[in-house]
């Protein structure tokens, strides 16, 4: 199962830490932005220097309305105590952990693509979306579809009784992923929110089609043999009744 993930957002009191991934409270400090070197020095030197330099708390800065393009900020995770550096409302450090971690039941080849997409999700939402489309293409044959075009594979799974909500998730990944490869009506430029939503969807699909199935099979295997025979007989009777109707 995937852990709760809340994307980091500028000024929010809590979100999933971009360093340790824990969903926890964040302490904020805002600083004047004199250049990239100043931001890096302040962040890596530690927040005490940043706080002393500001001379005000985060609450008073927020209340006084000092959010402006010439201000940078740092947020500090309450769990790992690492910081994130923000410029103009966007994280500039670290760059690799804005999307949720992959479901641990994700097939190895799919996870490899997912991790690559996660690394570039901040730098290029379009690139990460295109990679997630590729990950989906790799995943579908491993959850029961005959290898073909993505649209055809989804249709194959639908014919096998795919739940409607999973179908919606798959088509969302397919359609928006296609826009990243062949630009059309959906603008993905700098649209990190859409990219992160697709990461969540791929995890949901893996959870529904792999994780939950495995967990159910593990529990079902605990049923005694004579009880399993009774279940089989019941199902056979139900099928005969259905055929007669």
Coordinates of N, CA, C and O in Angstrom, one line a residue, residues 144 152-162 167:
X144 N -2.7 -8.5 -17.1 CA -3.7 -9.3 -17.8 C -4.1 -8.9 -19.2 O -4.9 -9.6 -19.8
X152 N -6.0 -0.2 -26.8 CA -6.5 -1.6 -27.0 C -6.3 -2.4 -25.8 O -7.2 -3.2 -25.4
X153 N -5.2 -2.3 -25.1 CA -5.0 -3.0 -23.9 C -6.0 -2.7 -22.8 O -6.5 -3.6 -22.1
X154 N -6.3 -1.4 -22.7 CA -7.3 -1.0 -21.7 C -8.7 -1.6 -22.1 O -9.4 -2.1 -21.2
X155 N -9.0 -1.6 -23.3 CA -10.3 -2.2 -23.8 C -10.3 -3.7 -23.5 O -11.3 -4.2 -23.1
X156 N -9.1 -4.4 -23.6 CA -9.0 -5.8 -23.3 C -9.4 -6.0 -21.8 O -10.1 -6.9 -21.5
X157 N -8.8 -5.2 -21.0 CA -9.0 -5.3 -19.5 C -10.5 -5.0 -19.2 O -11.1 -5.7 -18.3
X158 N -11.1 -4.1 -19.9 CA -12.5 -3.7 -19.7 C -13.4 -5.0 -20.0 O -14.3 -5.3 -19.3
X159 N -13.0 -5.6 -21.1 CA -13.8 -6.8 -21.5 C -13.7 -8.0 -20.4 O -14.5 -8.9 -20.4
X160 N -12.6 -7.9 -19.6 CA -12.4 -8.9 -18.6 C -13.0 -8.5 -17.3 O -12.9 -9.2 -16.3
X161 N -13.7 -7.4 -17.3 CA -14.4 -6.9 -16.0 C -13.7 -5.9 -15.2 O -13.9 -5.8 -14.0
X162 N -12.8 -5.1 -15.8 CA -12.1 -4.1 -15.1 C -13.0 -3.1 -14.4 O -14.0 -2.6 -15.1
X167 N -10.6 1.9 -14.8 CA -10.6 2.3 -16.2 C -10.4 3.8 -16.4 O -9.7 4.2 -17.2

